Amino acid sequence: MKIMIVGAGPAGLTFAALMKSADPSHQITVLERNRLDDTFGFGVVLSDATQYGIADAAPGIHQDILERSVHWDDIDIHYRGERLRSTGHGFSGLARATLLEILTEHCQALGVEVRFQQEVDDPAKLATACDLLVGADGLTSVVRERWKDAFAPTIDLRPNRFVWLGTTRPFEAFTFDFRRDAHGGLWRLHAYQYAPGHSTFILEATEATWQAAGLAIDDEDATIAFAEGLFADLLGGHRLLKNRSLWRQFPTVRCARWHHENVVLMGDAVHTAHFSVGSGTKLAMEDAIALAAVLGRGGSLAEYEAERRPTVESLQRAAQASLEWFEGVERYYDRLDPIQFAFTLLTRSLRISHENLRVRDPEFVDRVNAFIASARPRTNASTSVPPPMFTPFRLRDLELPNRVVVSAMCQYSATDGLINDWHLVHLGSRAMGGAGLVMTEMTDVSADGRISTGCAGIYTRGHVDAWTRVAHFVHQYSDAKIGMQLGHAGRKGATEVLWEGGERAPIPDPWPLVAPSPVPYTPRNPEPREMTRADMDQVRDDFVQATRWADEAGFDLIEIHFAHGYLLGTFISPLTNRRTDAYGGDLAGRMRYPLEVFDACRAVWPAGKPMTVRISAEDWYPGGTTPDDAVAIAALLKAHGCDAVDVSSGQTVADQRPRYGRQYQTPFADRIRHEVGIPTMAVGAISSWEDVNTIIAAGRADLCLLARAHLWDPYWTRHAAQAQGWPMAWPPQYESLKGFTPR
């Protein structure tokens, strides 16, 4: 095979060496526009796990890297004058120039032709002259740009500024340092050793902080003078070093396709990951290993992309979470205790969880647990420190025994709004299962407010009696509290039950629908009537009556549904509210009616009982509600006496474009909690007790809502307690479980 590789970086050189080693008959040429010794940056970071992968694929290269790198296990976090250290992480630092020398030497020894100072003006000519053209030519890839329409790249230029410096200070641990300058601006330092007596020194700040410091993009002397002054104590007399140290904004690169005909992209040409997770070199070398493995077994470029893309996108999601944490670190600084700040930083990317960190550094996690437990009174008889998820939480006069909530889940099993034995068993079993709070499904305040004919309601006396039975069971047979979620479907009403098509399938004879504007959910759904003031009065009064009845039925908490494209949520979103009166327009206008409903319900709900609101923090569609709006919405709710915000997202419009992933909605709850100062409830792709412990310990939310996990296992919370060795009493009817060990 004749292979042409554009770019002599870690991706291109690793791939060349692996392919030539596997089959010496391959004709492989690497073209690089720069000199071998002309490379940007000082050092690269490789985790132990990455090193193991290199060792398996290329033991000779790995051995050379190992001999010329420095290794450390510790991470130091400098915060508000205190240094916190966590151990057990396992990283190696290596000079980027040294890595390229190693890879080049291996390529040349194997017979790969490596041409430096070789410009590539027309990649198409190369593609026609070889069997495979590899674009490994970095961020400004000429190969990617030549077939831009095919690869369909997007480049997200992030707002923070950063500069890449070096220093003679040999940091003994991966070091993060956060400190304010004379103007009050907050600076972030990322530093690590890459060779004896040499370290990388990356300085990062918001655009506003950078501008206030008066630093020019390309004035290295001024940048170094400023940084040496700000971090004088940390540098301890050591100097900072230049290396084309320009102030940049990080570009996150993603491509819709990675290959086209006989052309494939690797490394930064096709994807980037923020330097805060140290993954650029890792991704590049692992791309090369994966592509060589697929081609070595006779596979195609399509197979390579299909196999490799999920891993890369997972790491990019982690890098996105990490960079967003650093972009928003002002919201944590001065608000979090040092130990919780350090834990939040260590778990920011979601790649490290509470339990994973315990394996690495149990003493550090014990300190975190003790801090979380100290903030809340213990109701458990044990004198030991509980895992974070088993600390109690108070809202007004209501104390929840733990932080686990059974999320509201529609069952579509009621008749004319009347619930039955299914609901009693469904909710009762999950209360017995140990959750601190059990939420009903969205319970509609009127017959015309239902999503489907199977939806639950609380708009007749018979409904109240049925719900009283459920609330009584929960209180009599468990320690759980029970909350009712009140809602009105609006334009998403009069549809089939979930298993018959759901919200996109209207029933043959729909009831009249109302909404802020006459915009149907989909072309198949009925067009709603634009609400008049009389309609708004009626719906408000329906919510008030439902609130009174929820109290009478014995519920501990109510939640008003402002999300998911239901009636009150459609007032809030600019995608669905097109009114020109006082209830439309800007956010204040769009929030006017939902807040009117909230205030009316709060006025009749007992003062000691909490009220929460579920919101959609992001509509996942251009022109819709954004996370910035969500902060403003939460601030308005707080001002009106809301006790906690249940932070969900999406489902406002049928053609939404969500970015799913593990805990993908938790960052919204995190931001609202810290910027607004209101308790939050996180929901969405939270599935393990490790997730819950991590979210609570990091202060990203106060409560965690789980839906599918509780459908799968009604006793999820009890099983989580058992797995962690935390004592949780079973009902006396299950006394025989004492001494039982599941196998």
XYZ file of C-alpha atoms in Angstrom:
743
model
C 0.000 0.000 0.000
C 1.209 3.486 -0.839
C 0.440 5.833 2.057
C 0.941 9.583 2.156
C 0.696 11.310 5.524
C 0.464 15.077 5.847
C 1.750 16.158 9.252
C 4.651 14.817 11.327
C 2.924 15.202 14.672
C 2.123 12.415 17.158
C -0.772 11.091 15.037
C 1.006 10.952 11.692
C 4.322 9.589 12.965
C 2.751 6.970 15.240
C 0.548 5.724 12.409
C 3.499 5.599 10.000
C 5.618 3.601 12.447
C 2.838 1.122 13.230
C 1.927 0.509 9.589
C 5.549 0.111 8.471
C 6.292 -2.188 11.393
C 3.272 -4.364 10.561
C 4.153 -4.613 6.858
C 7.563 -3.358 5.641
C 6.305 -3.473 2.036
C 4.124 -0.416 2.633
C 5.496 2.701 0.928
C 4.963 5.418 3.520
C 5.870 9.079 3.190
C 5.312 11.731 5.847
C 5.250 15.366 4.758
C 5.795 18.116 7.350
C 5.878 21.836 6.628
C 8.049 22.668 9.675
C 11.530 21.614 10.780
C 11.857 18.735 13.227
C 12.959 21.099 15.994
C 10.292 23.710 15.203
C 7.378 22.801 17.456
C 4.966 24.840 19.520
C 4.572 24.221 23.238
C 6.815 22.759 25.874
C 5.448 19.497 27.199
C 2.726 16.906 26.709
C 0.922 14.808 29.312
C 0.123 11.107 29.023
C -1.891 9.221 31.618
C -0.800 5.796 32.758
C -3.772 4.295 30.902
C -2.632 5.937 27.667
C 0.894 4.666 28.247
C -0.434 1.114 28.611
C -2.176 1.420 25.238
C 1.022 2.633 23.573
C 2.979 -0.201 25.218
C 0.610 -2.813 23.766
C 0.699 -1.381 20.244
C 4.301 -0.145 20.039
C 6.486 -1.466 22.871
C 9.682 0.049 21.443
C 8.186 3.534 21.231
C 6.716 3.153 24.699
C 10.051 2.163 26.193
C 11.760 5.227 24.735
C 8.965 7.488 26.019
C 9.182 5.904 29.454
C 12.925 6.457 29.706
C 12.710 10.129 28.747
C 9.620 11.254 30.664
C 8.938 12.255 34.267
C 6.173 10.558 36.262
C 3.965 11.771 39.083
C 0.883 10.610 40.973
C -0.162 13.800 42.731
C -2.367 16.752 41.870
C -1.891 19.983 43.847
C -4.684 22.549 44.058
C -3.833 26.010 45.380
C -6.995 27.803 46.488
C -7.452 30.790 48.794
C -4.017 30.406 50.327
C -4.312 26.664 50.952
C -2.681 23.786 49.076
C -4.718 20.595 48.782
C -3.092 17.439 47.433
C -4.741 14.374 45.939
C -2.693 11.313 45.023
C -3.028 8.130 42.983
C -3.631 9.722 39.561
C -0.677 8.496 37.475
C 0.638 10.818 34.737
C 3.819 11.277 32.743
C 5.211 14.489 31.290
C 7.400 14.594 28.221
C 8.879 17.394 26.126
C 6.895 17.660 22.913
C 10.125 18.017 20.942
C 11.449 14.840 22.577
C 8.302 12.902 21.701
C 8.558 13.957 18.064
C 12.253 13.018 17.996
C 11.426 9.541 19.346
C 8.668 8.976 16.825
C 10.741 10.306 13.929
C 13.692 8.091 14.830
C 11.464 5.006 14.915
C 9.895 5.905 11.561
C 13.218 6.457 9.875
C 14.694 3.290 11.353
C 11.778 1.337 9.878
C 12.224 2.878 6.430
C 9.483 5.532 6.521
C 10.396 8.573 4.450
C 9.933 11.694 6.579
C 10.287 14.986 4.688
C 10.497 18.173 6.719
C 9.935 21.691 5.396
C 7.640 20.239 2.768
C 4.614 22.399 1.984
C 1.481 20.720 0.643
C -0.365 23.078 -1.695
C -2.824 20.648 -3.274
C -3.763 17.559 -1.205
C -5.934 16.320 -4.074
C -2.801 15.574 -6.127
C -1.467 13.483 -3.274
C -4.759 11.595 -2.966
C -4.690 10.566 -6.608
C -1.063 9.397 -6.311
C -1.546 7.037 -3.358
C -3.822 4.404 -1.902
C -4.377 6.281 1.355
C -3.970 9.934 2.251
C -3.884 10.730 5.963
C -4.553 14.262 7.146
C -2.694 14.527 10.428
C -1.741 18.144 9.914
C -3.286 19.694 12.988
C -5.743 22.407 13.743
C -5.268 24.323 10.487
C -5.337 21.150 8.388
C -5.007 21.770 4.649
C -6.336 18.259 4.025
C -9.528 18.962 5.975
C -9.988 22.298 4.239
C -9.522 20.765 0.765
C -12.539 18.495 1.336
C -14.326 20.783 3.756
C -17.786 20.001 2.391
C -17.225 16.280 2.882
C -15.782 16.499 6.392
C -18.164 19.296 7.482
C -16.053 20.653 10.338
C -17.356 22.932 13.083
C -14.986 25.001 15.195
C -16.214 26.341 18.514
C -13.879 29.149 19.575
C -14.115 29.273 23.359
C -14.330 32.626 25.200
C -11.453 32.276 27.686
C -7.944 33.475 26.865
C -4.865 31.344 27.557
C -1.128 31.551 27.007
C 1.351 28.640 26.879
C 4.591 29.385 28.730
C 7.437 27.363 30.214
C 9.401 27.623 33.428
C 12.508 26.255 35.086
C 10.429 25.549 38.212
C 10.195 21.716 38.502
C 6.642 21.130 39.772
C 6.502 17.879 41.705
C 2.765 17.455 41.033
C 0.270 18.467 38.397
C -0.515 21.923 39.729
C -3.632 24.061 39.557
C -3.491 27.510 41.110
C -6.303 30.062 41.338
C -5.687 33.649 42.396
C -6.901 37.180 41.868
C -4.892 40.069 40.425
C -4.868 43.701 41.545
C -8.048 44.346 39.530
C -9.915 41.474 41.198
C -9.768 39.272 38.094
C -9.403 35.526 38.661
C -6.545 33.650 36.956
C -6.212 29.890 36.475
C -2.849 28.177 36.256
C -2.265 24.703 34.795
C 1.346 23.567 35.338
C 3.236 20.277 35.113
C 6.798 19.045 34.788
C 7.812 17.544 31.454
C 11.566 17.146 31.964
C 13.953 17.496 34.911
C 14.002 21.189 35.760
C 11.414 22.181 33.157
C 7.646 22.612 33.372
C 4.761 23.765 31.227
C 3.004 26.848 32.608
C -0.432 27.575 31.065
C -2.207 30.702 32.243
C -5.943 31.150 31.602
C -8.515 33.861 32.317
C -11.810 35.219 31.108
C -11.731 37.784 28.328
C -12.756 40.514 30.794
C -9.974 39.644 33.253
C -7.392 39.470 30.455
C -8.500 42.801 29.025
C -8.418 44.487 32.445
C -4.810 43.321 32.916
C -3.853 45.269 29.774
C -1.990 42.396 28.117
C -1.486 42.357 24.361
C -1.886 39.180 22.336
C 1.742 38.997 21.219
C 3.712 40.902 23.886
C 5.598 38.011 25.505
C 7.731 40.237 27.726
C 4.703 41.932 29.289
C 2.937 38.602 29.738
C 5.941 37.072 31.468
C 6.414 40.086 33.732
C 2.759 39.991 34.755
C 2.719 36.240 35.411
C 6.015 36.262 37.326
C 4.620 38.971 39.568
C 1.286 37.268 40.154
C 2.800 33.832 40.870
C 6.082 34.946 42.462
C 5.607 32.815 45.585
C 4.793 29.696 43.565
C 7.722 30.184 41.188
C 10.132 30.643 44.086
C 12.648 32.666 42.084
C 12.366 30.604 38.884
C 11.797 32.372 35.583
C 9.172 31.911 32.911
C 10.249 31.037 29.362
C 9.055 32.247 25.972
C 7.917 29.987 23.172
C 5.831 32.013 20.709
C 3.650 32.669 23.731
C 0.585 34.276 22.179
C -2.742 34.754 23.934
C -5.208 32.409 22.262
C -8.777 31.137 22.503
C -9.182 27.370 22.489
C -10.882 25.979 19.359
C -12.986 22.845 19.850
C -13.004 21.029 16.498
C -15.609 18.450 15.509
C -16.207 16.908 12.083
C -19.397 15.334 10.773
C -17.276 12.800 8.845
C -13.714 11.629 9.376
C -13.070 10.009 5.994
C -13.809 10.702 2.335
C -12.935 8.264 -0.436
C -9.258 7.374 0.255
C -8.673 10.287 2.642
C -8.900 10.109 6.438
C -8.289 12.663 9.191
C -6.610 12.070 12.560
C -5.658 14.073 15.615
C -6.317 17.807 15.869
C -7.288 17.901 12.199
C -10.533 16.103 13.029
C -11.124 16.680 16.753
C -9.683 18.627 19.663
C -10.037 18.307 23.423
C -9.293 21.098 25.875
C -5.830 21.189 27.446
C -7.366 20.968 30.934
C -7.822 17.241 30.371
C -4.427 16.858 28.667
C -5.846 14.780 25.839
C -4.624 16.234 22.536
C -1.589 13.964 22.257
C -3.521 11.051 23.747
C -6.263 11.361 21.121
C -3.732 11.690 18.307
C -1.709 8.613 19.228
C -4.765 6.515 20.006
C -6.271 7.520 16.639
C -3.124 6.183 14.986
C -3.209 2.948 16.978
C -6.893 2.387 16.162
C -6.541 3.143 12.433
C -3.499 0.885 12.099
C -5.353 -1.932 13.860
C -8.408 -1.669 11.583
C -6.367 -1.494 8.384
C -4.119 -4.287 9.621
C -7.060 -6.676 9.756
C -8.267 -5.599 6.311
C -10.918 -3.202 7.552
C -12.111 0.028 5.941
C -11.944 3.694 6.839
C -15.677 3.541 7.588
C -15.050 0.769 10.122
C -12.302 2.837 11.723
C -14.582 5.834 12.099
C -17.472 3.740 13.424
C -15.255 2.093 16.043
C -13.226 5.118 17.068
C -15.807 7.921 17.010
C -17.783 6.909 20.148
C -14.602 6.878 22.253
C -13.466 10.238 20.940
C -16.870 11.855 21.366
C -17.049 10.560 24.924
C -13.699 12.157 25.694
C -14.741 15.360 23.935
C -17.817 15.521 26.166
C -15.545 15.159 29.170
C -13.243 17.859 27.817
C -16.233 20.115 27.194
C -17.378 19.681 30.797
C -13.851 20.437 31.974
C -13.355 23.564 29.869
C -16.787 24.872 30.879
C -15.844 24.352 34.519
C -12.712 26.441 34.036
C -14.646 29.059 32.089
C -17.093 29.402 34.976
C -14.772 28.954 37.947
C -15.707 32.438 39.224
C -19.021 30.982 40.368
C -17.210 28.634 42.776
C -14.349 30.817 43.956
C -14.977 32.250 47.428
C -18.211 30.248 47.668
C -16.855 26.754 48.250
C -14.826 25.403 51.127
C -11.317 24.412 49.932
C -11.915 20.650 50.205
C -15.167 20.832 48.236
C -13.593 23.138 45.654
C -10.778 20.640 45.177
C -13.235 17.748 44.834
C -15.296 19.708 42.313
C -12.178 20.402 40.259
C -11.010 16.780 40.322
C -14.406 15.462 39.195
C -15.202 18.282 36.755
C -14.938 16.211 33.568
C -17.079 13.322 34.906
C -14.202 10.917 34.115
C -13.393 10.704 37.825
C -16.241 9.889 40.199
C -16.524 9.866 43.976
C -15.869 6.132 44.097
C -13.104 6.220 41.508
C -11.358 8.917 43.517
C -11.785 6.807 46.637
C -9.811 4.012 44.965
C -7.051 6.500 44.104
C -7.035 8.506 47.311
C -9.292 7.222 50.135
C -8.028 9.756 52.684
C -8.970 12.664 50.435
C -12.487 11.282 49.903
C -12.895 10.723 53.640
C -12.192 14.435 54.128
C -14.803 15.303 51.505
C -17.418 13.037 53.092
C -16.745 14.483 56.532
C -17.184 18.011 55.191
C -20.515 17.182 53.477
C -21.796 15.389 56.588
C -20.786 18.261 58.864
C -23.085 20.630 56.989
C -26.214 18.594 57.812
C -27.555 16.994 60.995
C -27.541 13.205 60.951
C -30.777 11.301 61.360
C -29.208 7.845 60.984
C -28.379 6.075 64.231
C -24.879 5.232 62.994
C -22.028 7.364 64.311
C -20.004 6.851 61.130
C -19.807 9.422 58.352
C -22.403 8.702 55.643
C -21.735 8.736 51.912
C -22.859 12.106 50.527
C -26.069 10.686 49.066
C -27.202 9.595 52.542
C -26.907 12.998 54.183
C -30.324 14.519 54.979
C -31.599 17.665 53.309
C -34.102 20.257 54.516
C -36.494 22.459 52.539
C -38.544 24.679 54.871
C -39.991 22.320 57.509
C -39.518 19.226 55.360
C -36.454 17.082 56.050
C -35.593 14.431 53.495
C -33.646 11.450 54.857
C -31.346 11.328 51.829
C -30.625 13.021 48.496
C -32.261 10.460 46.175
C -35.523 11.389 44.445
C -37.775 9.149 42.363
C -38.347 11.366 39.355
C -41.835 12.065 38.021
C -42.640 9.387 35.435
C -45.933 9.296 33.529
C -47.595 5.876 33.770
C -50.523 6.503 31.380
C -52.647 4.137 33.455
C -55.366 6.358 34.928
C -59.016 6.439 33.847
C -60.511 9.905 33.457
C -57.676 11.184 35.628
C -58.407 8.661 38.415
C -55.384 6.676 39.575
C -55.668 3.055 40.668
C -53.795 0.153 42.250
C -51.036 0.404 39.639
C -50.094 3.833 40.947
C -50.272 2.708 44.572
C -47.879 -0.165 43.925
C -45.649 1.849 41.591
C -45.147 4.740 44.013
C -45.405 2.691 47.210
C -42.742 0.204 46.182
C -40.297 2.977 45.337
C -40.948 4.662 48.674
C -40.205 1.342 50.404
C -37.118 1.170 48.194
C -35.426 3.859 50.256
C -35.565 7.061 48.197
C -35.764 10.233 50.260
C -38.480 11.761 48.086
C -40.950 10.151 45.683
C -42.566 12.354 43.048
C -45.859 11.565 41.368
C -46.116 11.697 37.627
C -47.245 15.025 36.161
C -50.704 15.273 37.682
C -53.034 17.398 35.617
C -55.122 20.185 37.068
C -58.024 19.724 34.634
C -59.381 17.165 32.205
C -58.368 19.365 29.264
C -54.874 19.685 30.766
C -54.051 15.998 30.324
C -51.402 14.731 27.925
C -53.397 11.579 27.167
C -56.539 9.758 28.244
C -54.341 7.712 30.615
C -52.856 10.651 32.522
C -53.410 11.208 36.221
C -55.334 14.172 37.527
C -56.398 15.966 40.673
C -59.490 17.857 39.581
C -62.338 15.906 41.266
C -63.079 14.795 44.821
C -62.603 11.180 43.735
C -59.079 11.995 42.587
C -58.271 13.450 46.014
C -59.444 10.319 47.801
C -57.309 8.094 45.552
C -54.208 10.238 46.075
C -54.818 10.314 49.838
C -54.523 6.540 49.852
C -51.116 6.714 48.131
C -49.731 9.452 50.381
C -50.939 7.593 53.488
C -49.220 4.377 52.368
C -45.914 6.167 51.762
C -45.997 7.826 55.185
C -47.104 4.700 57.051
C -44.707 2.180 55.534
C -41.558 4.158 54.675
C -39.344 7.046 55.716
C -39.796 8.652 52.302
C -41.589 11.911 51.659
C -43.955 12.302 48.734
C -44.366 15.211 46.337
C -46.955 15.926 43.670
C -45.988 17.442 40.344
C -48.803 19.652 39.043
C -49.053 20.481 35.368
C -51.113 21.287 32.310
C -50.199 19.760 28.943
C -51.193 22.755 26.809
C -50.486 22.179 23.124
C -49.039 18.710 23.819
C -52.396 17.400 25.070
C -54.984 15.036 23.633
C -52.449 12.461 22.420
C -52.124 8.698 22.596
C -50.479 6.945 25.533
C -46.732 6.345 25.262
C -46.879 2.833 23.826
C -49.436 3.897 21.187
C -47.368 6.736 19.766
C -47.160 9.303 22.551
C -47.066 13.073 22.097
C -46.688 12.948 18.313
C -49.880 10.889 17.900
C -53.107 12.840 18.563
C -56.223 10.922 19.577
C -59.018 10.723 16.994
C -61.363 13.034 18.920
C -59.138 15.547 20.741
C -60.408 17.898 23.421
C -59.839 21.648 22.916
C -56.227 22.714 23.460
C -54.960 26.068 24.696
C -51.497 27.634 24.540
C -49.911 31.076 24.708
C -49.854 31.140 20.881
C -51.641 29.043 18.227
C -48.597 26.956 17.350
C -49.116 23.156 17.141
C -46.479 20.819 18.594
C -46.066 19.065 15.221
C -48.014 19.391 11.961
C -49.926 16.250 13.045
C -51.020 17.709 16.366
C -54.113 19.960 16.678
C -53.589 23.697 16.629
C -54.199 25.142 20.086
C -56.314 28.217 20.745
C -54.407 31.289 21.895
C -55.307 31.823 25.520
C -57.500 34.734 26.492
C -57.358 36.409 29.880
C -60.407 34.363 30.867
C -58.552 31.174 29.895
C -55.590 32.236 31.990
C -57.819 32.938 34.977
C -59.438 29.522 34.678
C -56.148 27.611 34.408
C -54.674 29.591 37.319
C -57.708 28.736 39.436
C -57.402 25.065 38.421
C -53.812 25.049 39.690
C -54.890 26.693 42.934
C -57.648 24.139 43.531
C -55.244 21.289 42.749
C -52.763 22.758 45.236
C -55.398 22.846 47.992
C -56.357 19.267 47.244
C -52.728 18.102 47.207
C -52.391 19.493 50.733
C -55.616 17.823 51.795
C -54.386 14.513 50.363
C -51.302 14.706 52.590
C -48.525 15.565 50.155
C -45.306 16.953 51.624
C -44.239 19.021 48.609
C -45.659 20.238 45.330
C -43.821 21.000 42.122
C -45.200 23.196 39.361
C -44.248 22.048 35.867
C -42.703 24.928 33.891
C -40.838 22.653 31.456
C -40.938 20.238 28.522
C -43.211 22.260 26.259
C -46.273 21.928 28.455
C -48.526 24.929 29.010
C -46.526 27.038 31.462
C -43.263 26.114 29.761
C -44.585 27.325 26.405
C -45.179 30.753 27.914
C -41.488 30.871 28.875
C -39.888 29.738 25.617
C -39.583 32.286 22.784
C -40.043 29.380 20.357
C -43.639 28.872 21.483
C -44.684 32.249 22.897
C -45.327 34.722 20.079
C -47.638 37.009 21.976
C -47.386 40.763 21.616
C -49.253 41.614 24.827
C -47.917 41.807 28.396
C -47.466 38.003 28.486
C -44.998 37.816 25.604
C -41.921 39.617 24.371
C -38.907 39.635 26.659
C -38.243 37.105 29.401
C -39.985 39.220 32.038
C -43.127 39.239 29.900
C -42.937 35.526 29.108
C -42.489 34.701 32.797
C -45.398 36.894 33.932
C -48.164 34.292 33.667
C -46.180 31.286 34.997
C -45.175 33.380 38.013
C -48.785 34.460 38.475
C -49.741 30.780 38.700
C -46.867 30.048 41.064
C -47.761 32.941 43.367
C -51.402 31.909 43.505
C -50.441 28.337 44.444
C -47.875 29.475 47.001
C -50.535 31.619 48.661
C -52.706 28.583 49.465
C -49.930 26.036 50.088
C -48.920 25.777 53.780
C -46.007 28.039 54.696
C -43.967 25.184 56.171
C -44.233 22.996 53.083
C -41.835 23.542 50.162
C -42.747 24.324 46.563
C -40.404 23.561 43.695
C -40.526 24.224 39.958
C -39.292 22.120 37.056
C -37.757 24.162 34.234
C -36.218 23.464 30.849
C -32.817 25.115 31.108
C -32.050 24.690 27.407
C -34.486 24.231 24.523
C -31.750 22.657 22.362
C -32.919 24.671 19.376
C -31.720 27.984 17.875
C -33.647 30.934 19.248
C -34.926 29.000 22.244
C -34.314 29.203 25.957
C -30.597 29.171 26.847
C -28.634 28.411 30.029
C -28.260 32.177 30.528
C -32.056 32.453 30.457
C -32.292 29.569 32.919
C -30.224 31.509 35.438
C -32.551 34.491 35.061
C -35.631 32.230 35.341
C -34.295 30.658 38.521
C -33.537 34.087 39.988
C -37.135 35.158 39.376
C -38.418 31.968 40.982
C -36.213 32.493 44.009
C -37.546 36.030 44.391
C -41.095 34.636 44.376
C -40.410 32.119 47.150
C -39.558 28.978 45.168
C -37.642 26.569 47.414
C -35.731 24.575 44.768
C -35.462 24.350 41.001
C -35.756 20.976 39.293
C -33.446 21.522 36.327
C -34.310 19.588 33.194
C -34.034 20.588 29.522
C -35.555 20.212 26.104
C -38.830 18.684 24.881
C -40.157 22.145 24.042
C -40.133 21.570 20.281
C -40.310 18.306 18.389
C -37.224 19.009 16.246
C -34.874 19.737 19.164
C -31.156 18.940 18.863
C -30.013 17.809 22.306
C -26.444 16.801 23.148
C -26.996 13.706 25.220
C -24.378 12.196 27.481
C -23.778 11.059 31.016
C -25.185 13.634 33.460
C -25.643 15.966 30.507
C -28.118 18.226 32.345
C -26.252 18.432 35.650
C -24.104 21.427 34.579
C -27.310 23.486 34.286
C -28.231 22.659 37.887
C -24.657 23.359 38.992
C -24.616 26.809 37.419
C -28.026 27.824 38.779
C -27.183 26.607 42.275
C -24.054 28.723 42.507
C -25.019 31.796 40.507
C -28.539 32.174 41.883
C -28.022 30.697 45.334
C -31.069 28.431 45.240
C -31.147 24.670 45.911
C -31.290 22.621 42.730
C -32.403 19.144 41.717
C -30.369 17.456 38.989
C -31.984 15.088 36.515
C -30.976 13.339 33.295
C -28.682 10.352 32.661
C -27.885 9.944 36.357
C -27.862 6.194 36.798
C -25.380 5.068 39.459
C -24.880 5.783 43.123
C -21.373 6.912 42.175
C -23.009 9.639 40.079
C -25.207 10.729 42.983
C -22.350 10.817 45.490
C -20.218 12.792 43.058
C -22.904 15.369 42.271
C -23.771 15.940 45.932
C -20.165 16.010 47.168
C -19.147 18.442 44.423
C -22.038 20.753 45.211
C -23.459 20.505 41.683
C -26.957 19.940 43.026
C -28.700 19.297 46.330
C -30.902 16.410 45.173
C -30.606 13.860 42.362
C -33.644 12.635 40.443
C -33.531 9.199 38.844
C -36.234 7.829 36.563
C -35.262 4.747 34.552
C -32.956 3.490 37.297
C -35.981 3.346 39.603
C -38.099 1.636 36.954
C -35.409 -1.014 36.660
C -34.949 -1.383 40.415
C -37.583 -0.017 42.843
C -35.144 -0.711 45.700
C -32.313 1.180 44.021
C -31.523 3.339 47.065
C -31.456 0.414 49.500
C -29.201 -1.535 47.179
C -26.917 1.521 46.909
C -26.737 1.647 50.698
C -25.891 -2.046 50.880
C -23.169 -1.687 48.240
C -21.542 1.071 50.291
C -21.942 -0.620 53.652
C -24.292 2.078 54.909
C -26.925 0.837 57.397
C -30.479 1.380 56.194
C -33.287 -0.316 58.086
C -35.752 -2.376 56.065
C -39.470 -2.430 56.945
C -40.197 -4.889 59.798
C -42.126 -7.070 57.337
C -38.755 -7.808 55.722
C -37.021 -8.727 58.979
C -35.817 -11.999 57.441
C -33.403 -10.011 55.258
C -31.093 -9.587 58.249
C -27.949 -11.539 57.576
C -28.844 -12.107 53.918
C -26.007 -11.519 51.461
C -26.996 -11.327 47.772
C -24.881 -13.513 45.509
